């Protein structure tokens, strides 16, 4: 029997809407039997249970290698070795992404399974994994220690089980997902593989309770106001960049944003000045804006520019001595995460749903800002999911992970991956 044909049938099946309650789903006998039917897939699924301790070890080891955004090299090298020992052809691209290739029967089509390498913690952060019962504690242990451990485990399970995919699978540990990394790793990957890329599955953090199919668009902006600067007493009356920034900020935080589509703004950092008795020569603020709508984002960005211009104008108009110089301003884009949405009838979402059914999991659709933003913005099918177990305290020094339930997350990710990659046509037995 040609199992590949069944996979094709599955991929062509219409998608069940996410809102269908679990009890109205097909009974077990009508679920996709090809998962259980294929001996290689079965072997790959069974590999996880036997190797949970090893997977925990890899997670701890990788977590303890510092990897702030832009300084992922050391951790990348460790991941490269692990992927190579999963029998993959591995390279590190010029951006720093580790890319391990499992060649498919059809090399013209590619599916990516990725996990980001980087953390939000500065290089000086001490990282030593502590154990409290079954709980592992360390900065970055879950985000994205869990995703990286799953990437390694899934590649190893495929290797041990001699999985031969139809489409080529790239196992990718990418750089620059967090903060000012601005998704640079994923951007480079999409740029390089876009014509062949059929789907991207992002493993980020823990859990199995969600699937991110909607990319939250965001922009980070920095406003800078500059002037000549001077002495608080002798130059009194000179326009003051901090005054202008405060005037502008008050205007900006009074901007009305819609509840739907949900749109938010945050002044996250403000800086400027040199001493209490100096008129500053510079003041800056950093703003993060997010929206379910790209249009609202554009409106909010132009509102910020208008407010900064108005704040500068107000300050110039009220300065007591305009001969003492003029203020300049600029607003720069520090980062931009594009929005996008996976179509509800996509083969990738169908693959995830059938994997969920097979492992007996239920997950809700979420909107979030992840590596999946980039492919989604390019119209490439992409999701971001947790890699099993439970975790908490992401981006804090108290971050933790509990491996119980990891196996389900690994199976769910593997089945989703193989469902979209397909299996190579088998030789007659
Ligand atoms: Zn993450």
XYZ file of C-alpha atoms and ligand atoms in Angstrom:
430
model
C 0.000 0.000 0.000
C 1.258 3.448 -0.865
C 1.033 5.470 2.286
C 2.028 8.635 0.485
C -1.314 8.606 -1.278
C -3.112 8.806 2.040
C -1.060 11.808 3.032
C -1.999 13.512 -0.187
C -5.667 12.805 0.505
C -5.270 14.281 3.956
C -3.626 17.409 2.604
C -6.425 17.878 0.127
C -9.133 17.491 2.753
C -11.128 20.549 3.708
C -10.220 22.072 7.032
C -12.477 21.643 9.964
C -13.104 25.066 11.489
C -11.243 25.720 14.733
C -14.484 26.511 16.522
C -15.960 23.025 16.177
C -16.251 21.626 19.692
C -14.227 18.532 20.423
C -17.185 16.221 20.931
C -18.452 16.855 17.404
C -15.174 15.727 15.859
C -14.996 12.360 14.134
C -14.898 9.337 16.371
C -11.487 7.650 16.772
C -12.259 5.096 14.095
C -12.600 7.838 11.474
C -9.456 9.694 12.475
C -6.478 9.720 10.189
C -5.189 6.155 10.370
C -2.042 6.852 8.350
C -0.275 8.148 11.457
C -0.515 4.817 13.186
C -0.228 2.897 9.961
C 3.233 3.929 8.859
C 5.992 2.002 10.600
C 8.619 4.768 10.287
C 6.263 7.378 11.724
C 5.368 4.986 14.509
C 9.046 4.443 15.266
C 9.705 8.194 15.329
C 6.786 8.755 17.717
C 8.007 5.981 19.990
C 11.534 7.432 20.092
C 10.471 10.338 22.323
C 9.278 8.310 25.319
C 12.586 6.428 25.497
C 14.686 9.571 25.346
C 12.977 12.085 27.633
C 15.927 12.256 30.034
C 18.322 12.914 27.150
C 16.033 15.658 25.828
C 15.961 17.326 29.282
C 19.752 17.231 29.334
C 20.067 18.894 25.924
C 17.632 21.582 27.000
C 19.624 22.385 30.142
C 22.943 22.303 28.321
C 21.807 24.634 25.532
C 20.077 26.985 27.989
C 23.329 27.401 29.930
C 25.145 28.694 26.833
C 24.458 32.455 26.820
C 22.774 33.655 23.625
C 21.633 37.268 23.778
C 20.289 38.538 20.442
C 23.289 39.323 18.162
C 25.533 37.026 20.264
C 24.109 33.602 19.472
C 27.315 32.138 17.984
C 28.362 29.840 20.793
C 24.913 28.316 21.207
C 24.591 28.032 17.418
C 27.786 25.978 17.296
C 26.410 23.557 19.914
C 23.126 23.187 18.012
C 25.047 22.604 14.785
C 26.833 19.608 16.335
C 23.563 18.164 17.626
C 21.803 18.523 14.270
C 24.798 17.005 12.490
C 24.611 13.979 14.769
C 20.983 13.639 13.656
C 22.437 12.826 10.234
C 21.606 16.215 8.733
C 23.726 18.265 6.392
C 24.247 21.372 8.530
C 25.473 24.867 7.693
C 25.455 28.210 9.471
C 24.324 30.960 7.102
C 25.863 34.431 7.068
C 23.173 35.784 9.410
C 24.037 33.113 11.974
C 21.102 30.730 11.469
C 21.879 27.024 11.891
C 20.250 25.117 9.028
C 20.109 21.315 8.977
C 18.733 19.715 5.842
C 16.816 16.463 5.596
C 16.558 16.070 1.842
C 13.157 15.141 0.505
C 12.226 13.134 -2.566
C 11.012 16.429 -3.995
C 13.824 18.915 -3.440
C 11.894 21.696 -5.122
C 9.630 22.081 -2.097
C 10.736 22.953 1.409
C 9.149 22.868 4.851
C 10.875 24.594 7.771
C 10.779 23.591 11.435
C 12.410 26.358 13.455
C 13.246 27.448 16.988
C 14.926 30.732 17.865
C 18.352 30.619 19.499
C 18.387 33.991 21.199
C 17.341 35.195 24.632
C 16.504 38.612 26.084
C 19.162 38.253 28.791
C 22.363 40.323 28.606
C 25.646 38.380 28.453
C 26.404 39.145 32.110
C 23.314 37.206 33.307
C 24.439 34.104 35.230
C 22.662 31.063 33.783
C 22.826 27.818 35.721
C 19.883 25.441 35.557
C 18.516 24.642 39.028
C 16.258 21.697 39.838
C 13.310 21.894 42.228
C 11.652 18.499 42.072
C 10.819 18.007 38.394
C 11.006 21.720 37.743
C 13.959 23.233 35.862
C 14.716 26.881 36.597
C 16.919 29.243 34.574
C 16.554 32.354 32.448
C 15.616 31.157 28.947
C 14.878 27.560 30.012
C 11.431 27.666 28.414
C 11.819 30.519 25.895
C 13.407 29.078 23.973
C 15.189 26.134 25.640
C 12.040 24.084 25.105
C 11.832 24.952 21.407
C 15.502 24.152 20.803
C 15.287 20.852 22.693
C 12.258 19.909 20.592
C 14.045 20.856 17.357
C 16.916 18.534 18.303
C 14.617 15.752 19.525
C 12.429 15.798 16.403
C 15.423 15.760 14.064
C 16.898 12.861 16.041
C 13.611 10.907 16.049
C 13.323 11.325 12.246
C 16.900 10.134 11.831
C 16.582 7.109 14.107
C 13.299 6.100 12.447
C 14.726 6.547 8.906
C 11.991 8.998 7.944
C 12.157 9.940 4.253
C 10.065 13.029 3.624
C 8.544 13.987 0.285
C 9.368 17.679 0.674
C 12.782 18.678 2.003
C 12.691 19.535 5.702
C 14.972 22.260 7.061
C 15.584 22.121 10.804
C 16.509 25.694 11.677
C 17.796 27.327 14.861
C 17.484 30.992 13.972
C 18.961 34.181 15.394
C 17.429 37.516 16.340
C 13.855 36.696 17.284
C 13.773 38.723 20.481
C 13.440 42.503 20.788
C 15.812 44.469 18.630
C 16.880 41.295 16.862
C 13.760 42.274 14.911
C 13.277 38.767 13.437
C 16.460 39.169 11.405
C 17.193 35.436 11.327
C 13.769 34.510 10.004
C 13.860 37.402 7.527
C 17.127 36.097 6.073
C 15.774 32.553 5.926
C 12.622 33.593 4.071
C 14.684 35.717 1.702
C 16.901 32.727 0.903
C 14.243 30.031 0.499
C 11.068 31.889 -0.401
C 10.453 30.429 -3.889
C 10.536 26.840 -2.589
C 9.085 27.368 0.863
C 5.696 25.755 1.445
C 5.289 26.035 5.216
C 7.048 27.196 8.374
C 6.414 25.642 11.794
C 7.881 27.696 14.621
C 8.578 26.087 18.003
C 8.537 28.786 20.652
C 8.340 28.113 24.378
C 6.282 25.454 26.127
C 2.714 24.188 26.172
C 0.341 22.603 23.679
C -2.684 24.811 24.361
C -2.381 27.228 21.463
C -1.530 27.665 17.824
C -0.518 31.120 16.675
C -1.890 31.664 13.183
C -2.227 35.424 13.295
C 0.795 37.658 13.313
C 0.533 40.698 15.530
C 2.008 43.649 13.676
C 4.170 45.984 15.699
C 6.586 48.864 15.247
C 9.209 50.280 17.546
C 10.040 53.925 17.120
C 12.542 56.288 18.581
C 11.926 60.040 18.682
C 14.911 62.350 19.161
C 14.733 66.084 19.829
C 17.933 68.124 19.821
C 18.853 71.736 20.517
C 21.923 73.833 21.287
C 21.839 73.163 25.053
C 23.148 75.611 27.612
C 23.239 76.839 31.194
C 20.088 76.656 33.283
C 20.538 80.239 34.559
C 22.411 82.192 31.941
C 20.660 80.592 28.943
C 17.197 80.545 30.461
C 14.611 81.006 27.746
C 16.402 78.781 25.257
C 14.128 76.023 23.852
C 14.579 72.828 25.855
C 14.435 69.379 24.144
C 13.121 67.683 27.307
C 10.322 70.242 27.592
C 9.462 69.613 23.951
C 9.530 65.855 24.489
C 7.223 66.138 27.497
C 4.817 68.365 25.551
C 4.876 65.871 22.678
C 4.413 62.885 25.003
C 1.334 64.371 26.641
C -0.186 64.886 23.210
C 0.727 61.346 22.110
C -0.645 59.508 25.144
C -3.967 61.255 24.587
C -4.234 59.692 21.125
C -7.457 57.720 20.752
C -6.945 54.128 19.603
C -9.697 51.680 18.684
C -10.691 48.770 20.939
C -11.312 46.749 17.768
C -9.086 46.179 15.914
C -7.127 46.105 19.162
C -4.373 48.711 19.036
C -1.902 49.606 21.775
C 0.988 51.979 22.440
C 3.616 52.185 25.124
C 6.284 54.763 25.879
C 8.841 52.335 27.227
C 11.997 54.410 27.592
C 12.784 58.065 27.956
C 16.248 59.568 28.227
C 18.070 62.834 27.867
C 19.930 65.602 29.620
C 23.329 65.716 31.248
C 22.818 67.481 34.589
C 20.134 69.224 36.573
C 21.572 72.691 35.908
C 22.024 72.235 32.150
C 19.523 72.875 29.410
C 19.818 69.524 27.624
C 20.996 69.267 24.053
C 19.098 66.030 23.492
C 16.038 64.048 24.614
C 14.792 60.697 23.302
C 11.893 58.374 23.782
C 11.161 54.859 22.584
C 7.632 53.784 21.749
C 6.217 50.339 20.980
C 2.985 50.306 18.978
C 0.944 47.202 18.135
C -2.235 46.524 16.287
C -4.374 43.837 14.734
C -4.559 46.188 11.768
C -1.635 47.420 9.687
C -3.683 50.562 8.859
C -4.099 51.467 12.524
C -0.376 50.986 12.993
C 0.363 53.387 10.180
C -2.093 55.907 11.647
C -0.504 55.623 15.075
C 2.987 56.056 13.673
C 1.965 59.237 11.887
C 0.197 60.415 15.070
C 3.528 60.048 16.885
C 5.315 62.095 14.228
C 2.603 64.783 14.392
C 2.813 64.903 18.192
C 6.605 65.224 18.200
C 6.394 68.008 15.594
C 3.677 69.734 17.647
C 5.626 69.376 20.908
C 8.675 70.974 19.276
C 6.516 73.761 17.822
C 4.874 74.425 21.227
C 8.260 74.589 22.916
C 9.687 76.911 20.251
C 6.654 79.188 20.486
C 6.842 79.452 24.249
C 10.615 79.820 24.459
C 11.444 83.218 25.897
C 14.344 83.917 23.592
C 14.140 82.475 20.105
C 17.495 83.897 19.128
C 19.036 81.263 21.414
C 18.628 78.483 18.910
C 16.209 76.116 17.371
C 15.101 72.560 18.087
C 15.407 69.741 15.548
C 13.551 66.457 15.690
C 13.406 63.092 13.994
C 11.452 59.874 14.426
C 13.228 56.668 13.432
C 11.908 53.164 12.993
C 13.919 50.812 15.256
C 12.021 47.736 14.220
C 8.915 46.595 12.468
C 7.194 43.254 12.671
C 4.839 42.695 9.796
C 1.305 41.389 10.309
C -0.424 38.578 8.463
C -2.797 35.719 8.938
C -2.863 32.034 8.040
C -5.962 31.293 5.945
C -8.459 29.188 7.922
C -8.517 26.603 5.113
C -4.744 26.173 4.899
C -3.216 22.705 4.672
C -0.874 23.627 7.525
C -3.697 24.345 9.968
C -5.399 21.115 8.850
C -2.151 19.270 9.565
C -1.952 20.770 13.062
C -5.596 19.955 13.765
C -5.188 16.349 12.710
C -2.053 16.072 14.856
C -4.017 17.544 17.772
C -6.708 14.941 17.247
C -4.222 12.128 17.080
C -2.557 13.053 20.368
C -5.863 13.998 22.006
C -5.061 17.673 22.362
C -7.191 20.768 21.991
C -5.676 24.102 21.097
C -6.977 27.596 20.558
C -6.001 29.958 17.779
C -3.988 32.947 18.938
C -2.600 36.201 17.631
C 0.940 36.945 18.704
C 4.243 38.392 17.615
C 6.626 35.552 16.701
C 9.013 34.399 13.993
C 5.886 33.281 12.085
C 5.142 36.967 11.377
C 7.719 36.997 8.608
C 6.494 34.087 6.462
C 2.850 35.062 7.109
C 3.562 38.575 5.835
C 5.003 36.976 2.674
C 1.893 34.858 2.190
C 3.708 31.661 3.209
C 1.782 29.301 5.504
C 3.196 29.494 9.027
C 2.260 28.745 12.619
C 3.971 29.098 15.961
C 3.336 26.481 18.654
C 4.713 25.573 22.057
C 6.896 22.479 22.214
C 5.159 20.724 25.124
C 5.517 20.588 28.876
C 4.671 23.683 30.880
C 6.653 26.820 31.496
C 6.343 30.262 32.991
C 8.123 33.485 33.837
C 9.384 34.009 30.302
C 11.808 36.935 29.977
C 12.340 36.967 33.757
C 15.108 35.604 35.960
C 12.519 33.293 37.579
C 11.758 31.468 34.327
C 10.886 27.771 34.782
C 9.994 24.630 32.858
C 8.312 21.354 33.806
C 8.827 18.504 31.340
C 5.638 16.564 32.243
C 3.583 16.399 29.059
C 6.534 17.128 26.792
C 5.991 13.930 24.842
C 2.589 15.091 23.620
C 4.058 18.378 22.431
C 6.832 16.588 20.552
C 4.418 14.172 18.882
C 2.098 17.018 17.959
C 4.946 18.964 16.349
C 6.384 15.913 14.565
C 3.027 14.847 13.140
C 2.253 18.379 11.984
C 5.654 18.536 10.306
C 5.354 15.166 8.555
C 1.812 15.937 7.571
C 2.953 18.994 5.612
C 6.228 17.509 4.360
C 4.538 14.268 3.347
C 6.461 11.014 3.120
C 8.448 9.891 0.119
C 6.747 7.344 -2.075
C 7.608 3.993 -0.580
C 9.002 1.145 -2.617
C 6.656 -1.806 -2.880
C 7.168 -4.178 -0.004
Zn 10.517 32.915 22.228
